[in-house]
Backbone as a ProteinNet text record, in pm:
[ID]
protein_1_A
[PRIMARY]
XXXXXXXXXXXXXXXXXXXXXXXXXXXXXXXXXXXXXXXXXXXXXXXXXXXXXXXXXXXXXXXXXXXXXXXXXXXXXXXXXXXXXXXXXXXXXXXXXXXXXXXXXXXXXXXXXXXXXXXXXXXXXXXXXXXXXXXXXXXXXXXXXXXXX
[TERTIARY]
2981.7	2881	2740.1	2709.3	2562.7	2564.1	2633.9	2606.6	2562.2	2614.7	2573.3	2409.8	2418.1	2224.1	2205.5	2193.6	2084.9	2079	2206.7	2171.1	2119.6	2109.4	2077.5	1932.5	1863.8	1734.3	1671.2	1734.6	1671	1631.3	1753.2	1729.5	1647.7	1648.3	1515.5	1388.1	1375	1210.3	1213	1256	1268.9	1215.1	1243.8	1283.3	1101.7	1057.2	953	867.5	867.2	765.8	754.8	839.1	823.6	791.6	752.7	692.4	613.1	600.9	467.3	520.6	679.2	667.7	695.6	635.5	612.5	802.5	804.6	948.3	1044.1	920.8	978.1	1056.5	958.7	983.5	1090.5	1138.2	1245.7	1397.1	1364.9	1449.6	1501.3	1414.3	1428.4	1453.1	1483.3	1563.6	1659.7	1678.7	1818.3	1854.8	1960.6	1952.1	1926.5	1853.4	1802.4	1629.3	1574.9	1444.9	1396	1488.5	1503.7	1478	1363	1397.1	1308.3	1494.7	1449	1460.1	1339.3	1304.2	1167.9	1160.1	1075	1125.5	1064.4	1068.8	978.9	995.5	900.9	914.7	851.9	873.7	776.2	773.8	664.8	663.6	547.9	504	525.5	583.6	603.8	463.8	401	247.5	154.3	163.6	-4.1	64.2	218.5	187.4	184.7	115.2	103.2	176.5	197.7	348.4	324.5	423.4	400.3	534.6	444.8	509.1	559.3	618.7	638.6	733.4	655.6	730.5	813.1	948.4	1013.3	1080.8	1090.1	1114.6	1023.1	865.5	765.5	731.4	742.2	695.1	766	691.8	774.3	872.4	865.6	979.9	1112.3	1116.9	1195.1	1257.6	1248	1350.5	1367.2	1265.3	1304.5	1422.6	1368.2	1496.2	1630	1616	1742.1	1826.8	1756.9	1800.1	1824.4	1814	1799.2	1908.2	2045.7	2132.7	2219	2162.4	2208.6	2102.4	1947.3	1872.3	1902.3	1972.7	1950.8	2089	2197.8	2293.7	2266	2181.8	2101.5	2152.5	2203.1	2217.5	2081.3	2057.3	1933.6	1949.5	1816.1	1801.2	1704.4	1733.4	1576	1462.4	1313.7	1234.9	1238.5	1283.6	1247.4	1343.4	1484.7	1622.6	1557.6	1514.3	1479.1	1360.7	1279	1160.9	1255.2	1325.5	1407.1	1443.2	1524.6	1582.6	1483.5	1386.5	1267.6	1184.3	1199.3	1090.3	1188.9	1293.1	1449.7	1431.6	1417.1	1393.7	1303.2	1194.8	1063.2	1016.7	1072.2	1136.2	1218.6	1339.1	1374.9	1352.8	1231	1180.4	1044.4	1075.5	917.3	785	810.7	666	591.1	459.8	399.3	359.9	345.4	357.7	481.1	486.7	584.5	596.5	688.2	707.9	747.4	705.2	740.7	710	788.4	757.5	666.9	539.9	428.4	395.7	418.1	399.2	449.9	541.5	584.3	484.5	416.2	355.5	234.3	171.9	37.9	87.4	238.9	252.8	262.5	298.8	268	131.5	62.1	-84	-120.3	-105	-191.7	-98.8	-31.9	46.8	9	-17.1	-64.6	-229.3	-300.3	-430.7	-470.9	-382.1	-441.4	-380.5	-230	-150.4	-135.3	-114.4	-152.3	-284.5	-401.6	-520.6	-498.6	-428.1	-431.2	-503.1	-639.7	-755.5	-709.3	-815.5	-794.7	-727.2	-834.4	-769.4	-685.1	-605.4	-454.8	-361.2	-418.5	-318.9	-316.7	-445.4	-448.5	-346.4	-347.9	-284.1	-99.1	-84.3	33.9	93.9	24.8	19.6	25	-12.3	-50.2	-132.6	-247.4	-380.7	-470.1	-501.5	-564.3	-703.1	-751.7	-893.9	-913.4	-980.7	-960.6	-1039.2	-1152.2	-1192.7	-1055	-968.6	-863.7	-864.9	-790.1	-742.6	-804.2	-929.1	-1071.2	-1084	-1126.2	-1108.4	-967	-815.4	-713.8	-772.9	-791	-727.1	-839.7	-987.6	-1094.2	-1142.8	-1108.3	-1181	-1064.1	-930.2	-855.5	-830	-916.4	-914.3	-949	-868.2	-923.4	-1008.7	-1054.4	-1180.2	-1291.8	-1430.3	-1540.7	-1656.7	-1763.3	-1830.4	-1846.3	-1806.5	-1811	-1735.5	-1597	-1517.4	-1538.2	-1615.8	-1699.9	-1838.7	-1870.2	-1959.8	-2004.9
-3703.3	-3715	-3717.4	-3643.3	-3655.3	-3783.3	-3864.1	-3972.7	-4064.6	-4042.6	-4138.3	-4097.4	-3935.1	-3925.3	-3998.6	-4014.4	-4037.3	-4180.1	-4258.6	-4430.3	-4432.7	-4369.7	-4362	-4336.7	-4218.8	-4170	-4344.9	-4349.5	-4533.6	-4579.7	-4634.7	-4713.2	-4674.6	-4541.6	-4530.9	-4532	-4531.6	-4534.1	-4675.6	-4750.9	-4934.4	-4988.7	-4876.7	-4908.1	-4869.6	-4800.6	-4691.4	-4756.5	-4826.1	-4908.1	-5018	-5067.6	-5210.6	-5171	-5058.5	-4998.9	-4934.1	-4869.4	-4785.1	-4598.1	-4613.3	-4496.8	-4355	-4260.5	-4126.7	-4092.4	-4005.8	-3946.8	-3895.7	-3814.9	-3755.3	-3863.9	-3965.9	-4081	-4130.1	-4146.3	-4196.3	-4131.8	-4015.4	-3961.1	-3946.8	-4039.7	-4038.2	-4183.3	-4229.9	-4353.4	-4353.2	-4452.3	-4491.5	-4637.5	-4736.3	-4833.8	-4884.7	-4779.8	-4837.2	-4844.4	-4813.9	-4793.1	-4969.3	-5070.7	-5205.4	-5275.5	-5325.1	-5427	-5541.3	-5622.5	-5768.7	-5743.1	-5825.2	-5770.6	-5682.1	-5548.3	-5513.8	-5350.2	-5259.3	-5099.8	-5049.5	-5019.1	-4972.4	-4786.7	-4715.2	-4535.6	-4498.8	-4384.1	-4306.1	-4185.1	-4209.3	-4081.3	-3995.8	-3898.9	-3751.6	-3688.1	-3694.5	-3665	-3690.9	-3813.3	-3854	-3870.5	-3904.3	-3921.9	-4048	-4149.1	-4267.8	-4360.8	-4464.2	-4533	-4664.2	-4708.7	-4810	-4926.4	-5041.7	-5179.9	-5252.4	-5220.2	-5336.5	-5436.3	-5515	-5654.4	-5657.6	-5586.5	-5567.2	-5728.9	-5842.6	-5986.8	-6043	-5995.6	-6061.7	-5944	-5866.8	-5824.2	-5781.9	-5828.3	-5842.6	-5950.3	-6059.7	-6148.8	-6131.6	-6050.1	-5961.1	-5875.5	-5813.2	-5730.5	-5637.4	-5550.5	-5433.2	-5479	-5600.8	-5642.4	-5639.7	-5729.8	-5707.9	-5577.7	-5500.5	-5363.9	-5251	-5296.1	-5228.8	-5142.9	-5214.2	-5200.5	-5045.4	-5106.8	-4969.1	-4894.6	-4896.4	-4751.3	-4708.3	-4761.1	-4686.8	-4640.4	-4598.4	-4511.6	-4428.4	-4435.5	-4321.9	-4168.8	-4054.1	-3958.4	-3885	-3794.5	-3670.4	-3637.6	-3591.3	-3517.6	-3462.2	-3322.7	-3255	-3303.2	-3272.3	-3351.6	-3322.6	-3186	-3131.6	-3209.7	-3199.9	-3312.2	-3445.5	-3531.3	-3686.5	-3710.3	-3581	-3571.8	-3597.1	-3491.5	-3438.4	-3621.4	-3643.6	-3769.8	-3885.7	-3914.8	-3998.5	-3967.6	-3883.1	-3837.7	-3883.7	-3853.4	-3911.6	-4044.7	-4122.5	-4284.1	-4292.1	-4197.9	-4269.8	-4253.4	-4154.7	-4109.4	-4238.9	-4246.6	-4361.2	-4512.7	-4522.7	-4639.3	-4644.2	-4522.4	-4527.3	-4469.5	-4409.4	-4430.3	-4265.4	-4222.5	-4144.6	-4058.9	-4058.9	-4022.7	-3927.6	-3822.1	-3813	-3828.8	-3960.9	-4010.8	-3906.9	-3944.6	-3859.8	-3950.1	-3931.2	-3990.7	-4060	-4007.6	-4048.9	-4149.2	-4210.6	-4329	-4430.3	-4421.5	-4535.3	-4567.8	-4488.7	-4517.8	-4599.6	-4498.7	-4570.9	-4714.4	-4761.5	-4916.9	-4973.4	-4937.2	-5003.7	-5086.8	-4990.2	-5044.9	-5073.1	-5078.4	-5140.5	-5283	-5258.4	-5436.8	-5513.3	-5459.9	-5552.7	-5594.7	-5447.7	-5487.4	-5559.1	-5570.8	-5617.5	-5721.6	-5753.3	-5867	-5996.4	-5926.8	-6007.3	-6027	-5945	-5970	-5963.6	-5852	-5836.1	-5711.7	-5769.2	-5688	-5541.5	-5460.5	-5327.3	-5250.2	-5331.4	-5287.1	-5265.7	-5386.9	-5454.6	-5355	-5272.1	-5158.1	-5019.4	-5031.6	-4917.4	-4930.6	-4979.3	-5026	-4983.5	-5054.3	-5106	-4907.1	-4854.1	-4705.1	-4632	-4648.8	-4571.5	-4467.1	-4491.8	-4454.2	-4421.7	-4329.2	-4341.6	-4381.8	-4429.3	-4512.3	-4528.3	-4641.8	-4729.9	-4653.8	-4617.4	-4458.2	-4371.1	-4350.6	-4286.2	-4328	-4492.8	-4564	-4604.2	-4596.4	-4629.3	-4518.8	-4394.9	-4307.2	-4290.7	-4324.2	-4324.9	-4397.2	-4568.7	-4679.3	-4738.9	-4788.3	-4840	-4868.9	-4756.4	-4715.1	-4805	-4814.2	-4873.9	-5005	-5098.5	-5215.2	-5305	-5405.3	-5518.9	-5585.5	-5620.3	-5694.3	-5610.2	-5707.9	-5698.2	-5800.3	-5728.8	-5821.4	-5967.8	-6033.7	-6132.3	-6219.5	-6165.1	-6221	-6268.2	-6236.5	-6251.2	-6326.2	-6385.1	-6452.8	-6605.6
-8247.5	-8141.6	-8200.5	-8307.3	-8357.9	-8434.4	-8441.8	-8544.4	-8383.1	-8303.5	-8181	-8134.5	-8155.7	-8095.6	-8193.6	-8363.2	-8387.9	-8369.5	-8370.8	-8321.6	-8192.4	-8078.9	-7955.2	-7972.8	-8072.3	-8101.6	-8121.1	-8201.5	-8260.4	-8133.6	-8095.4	-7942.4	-7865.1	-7859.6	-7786.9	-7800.5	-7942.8	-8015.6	-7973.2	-8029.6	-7986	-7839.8	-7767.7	-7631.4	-7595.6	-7632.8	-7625.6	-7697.4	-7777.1	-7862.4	-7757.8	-7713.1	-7669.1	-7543.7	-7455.3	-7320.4	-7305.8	-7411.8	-7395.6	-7330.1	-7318.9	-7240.9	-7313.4	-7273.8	-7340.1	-7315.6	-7397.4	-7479.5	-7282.4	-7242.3	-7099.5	-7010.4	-6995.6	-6932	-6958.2	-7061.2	-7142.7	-7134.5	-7039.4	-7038	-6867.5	-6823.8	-6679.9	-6659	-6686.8	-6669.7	-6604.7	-6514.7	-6453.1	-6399	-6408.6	-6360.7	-6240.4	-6120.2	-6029.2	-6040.8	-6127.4	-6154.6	-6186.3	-6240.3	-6271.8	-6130.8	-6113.6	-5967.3	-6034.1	-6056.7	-6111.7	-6281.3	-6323.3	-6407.2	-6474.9	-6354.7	-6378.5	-6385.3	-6467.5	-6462.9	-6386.6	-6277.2	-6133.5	-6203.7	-6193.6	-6206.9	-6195.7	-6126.1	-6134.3	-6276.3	-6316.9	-6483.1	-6408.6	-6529.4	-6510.1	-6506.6	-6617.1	-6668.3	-6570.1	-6532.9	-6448	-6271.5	-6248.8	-6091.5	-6091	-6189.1	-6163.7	-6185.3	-6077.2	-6093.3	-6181.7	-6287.2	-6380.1	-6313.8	-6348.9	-6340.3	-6429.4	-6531.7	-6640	-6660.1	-6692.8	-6691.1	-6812.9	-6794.4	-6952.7	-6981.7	-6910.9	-6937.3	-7000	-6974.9	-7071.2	-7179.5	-7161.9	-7301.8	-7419.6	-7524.7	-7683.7	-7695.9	-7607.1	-7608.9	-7507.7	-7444.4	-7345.9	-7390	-7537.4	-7626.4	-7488.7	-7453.6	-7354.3	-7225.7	-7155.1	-7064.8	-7132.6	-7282.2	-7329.7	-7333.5	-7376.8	-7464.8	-7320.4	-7158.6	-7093	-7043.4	-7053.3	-7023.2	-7141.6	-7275.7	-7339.5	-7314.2	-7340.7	-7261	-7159.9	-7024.7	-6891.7	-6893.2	-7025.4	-7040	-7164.6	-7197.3	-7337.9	-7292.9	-7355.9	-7308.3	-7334.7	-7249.8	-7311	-7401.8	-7470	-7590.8	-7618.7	-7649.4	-7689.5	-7781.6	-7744.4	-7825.7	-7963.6	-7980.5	-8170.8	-8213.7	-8173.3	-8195.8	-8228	-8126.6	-8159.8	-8251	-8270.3	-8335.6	-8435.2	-8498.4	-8644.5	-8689.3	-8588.9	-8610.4	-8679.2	-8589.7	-8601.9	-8765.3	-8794.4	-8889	-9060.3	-8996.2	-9119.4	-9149.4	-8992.1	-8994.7	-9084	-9084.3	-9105.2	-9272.6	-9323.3	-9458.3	-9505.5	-9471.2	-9488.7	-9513.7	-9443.9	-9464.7	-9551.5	-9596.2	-9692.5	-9626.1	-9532.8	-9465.3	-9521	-9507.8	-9617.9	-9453.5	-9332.8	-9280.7	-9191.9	-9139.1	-9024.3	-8898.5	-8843.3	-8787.8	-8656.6	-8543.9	-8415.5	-8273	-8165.9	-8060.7	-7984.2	-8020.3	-7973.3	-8070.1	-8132.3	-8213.8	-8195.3	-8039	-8019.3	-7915.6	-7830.3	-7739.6	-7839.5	-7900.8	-8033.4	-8047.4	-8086.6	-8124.9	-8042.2	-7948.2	-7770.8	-7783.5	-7778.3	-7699.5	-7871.7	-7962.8	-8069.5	-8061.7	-8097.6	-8080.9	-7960.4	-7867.6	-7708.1	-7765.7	-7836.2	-7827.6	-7957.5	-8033.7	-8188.9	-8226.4	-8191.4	-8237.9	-8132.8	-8011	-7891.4	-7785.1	-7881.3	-7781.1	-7613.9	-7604.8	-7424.9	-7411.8	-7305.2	-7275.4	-7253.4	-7304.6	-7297	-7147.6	-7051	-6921.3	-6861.5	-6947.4	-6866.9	-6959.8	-7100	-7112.1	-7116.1	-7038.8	-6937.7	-6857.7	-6806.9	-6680.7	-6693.2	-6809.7	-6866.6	-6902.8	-6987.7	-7044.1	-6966.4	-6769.2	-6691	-6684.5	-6740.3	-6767	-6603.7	-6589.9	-6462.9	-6480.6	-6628.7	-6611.8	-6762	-6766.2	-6856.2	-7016.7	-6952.7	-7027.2	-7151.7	-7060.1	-7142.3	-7276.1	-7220.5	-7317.2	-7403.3	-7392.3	-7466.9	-7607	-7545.3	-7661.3	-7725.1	-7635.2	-7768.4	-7857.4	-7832.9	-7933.5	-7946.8	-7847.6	-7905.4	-8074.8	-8124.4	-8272.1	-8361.4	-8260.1	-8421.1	-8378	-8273	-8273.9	-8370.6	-8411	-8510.9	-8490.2	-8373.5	-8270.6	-8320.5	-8349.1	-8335.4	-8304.6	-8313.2	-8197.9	-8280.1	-8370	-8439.6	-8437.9	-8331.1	-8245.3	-8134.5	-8086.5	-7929.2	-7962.5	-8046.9	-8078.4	-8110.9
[MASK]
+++++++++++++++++++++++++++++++++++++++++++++++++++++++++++++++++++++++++++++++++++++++++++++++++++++++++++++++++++++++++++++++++++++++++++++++++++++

């Protein structure tokens, strides 16, 4: 059974990169939350309900992959942390890797690789104002004003 969390841990970082959604969220999943192809839920954190278009974004990996996330079993965060941080060892990385870094590649890949306006991932992050999202990720945008010029 633990060889299945930690392939399941994967799937869900994957799942979580390509949505933006915090670890809690992730754990509240269910296949009626899908209308169409969209993830309708209300955040645990803010109250505020998110729309995502998991058919357009990243190529539709998230629509794809929906069917094994919305049977993911629970798992405690120090657990998927433990897991995540192994991945991240594994692949070389000089950092330790933890949950909230999928949300960080969320919105840096929307705002740096695909140039989609800050607003729209507010929006996307369920940010209750665009402010938020500003002091996360503003500072580690690749954009400057020499782009806009």
């Amino acid at each position: 059974h633990r060889r299945g969390l930690v392939a399941e841990s994967m799937v869900r970082f994957e799942f979580c990169c390509c949505t933006g959604l915090r670890f809690g969220d992730s754990l509240r999943l269910r296949p009626d939350l899908l209308q169409g192809d969209r993830l309708v839920m209300q955040m645990e954190k803010t109250g505020r309900t998110i729309n995502l278009p998991l058919g357009k974004l990243f190529g539709g990996r998230p629509l794809a992959m929906w069917e094994d996330v919305a049977r993911l079993h629970p798992i405690n965060i120090c657990t998927y942390n433990i897991h995540l941080d192994q991945f991240g060892k594994a692949a070389g990385l000089t950092f330790k890797l933890s949950s909230h870094h999928a949300r960080d590649t969320f919105a840096m890949s929307l705002l740096n690789e695909y140039r989609v306006p800050i607003h729209v991932v507010s929006k996307l992050l369920g940010h209750a104002s665009v402010v938020t999202t500003e002091r996360h990720y503003a500072h580690l945008l690749d954009s400057s004003v020499e782009d806009y010029l």
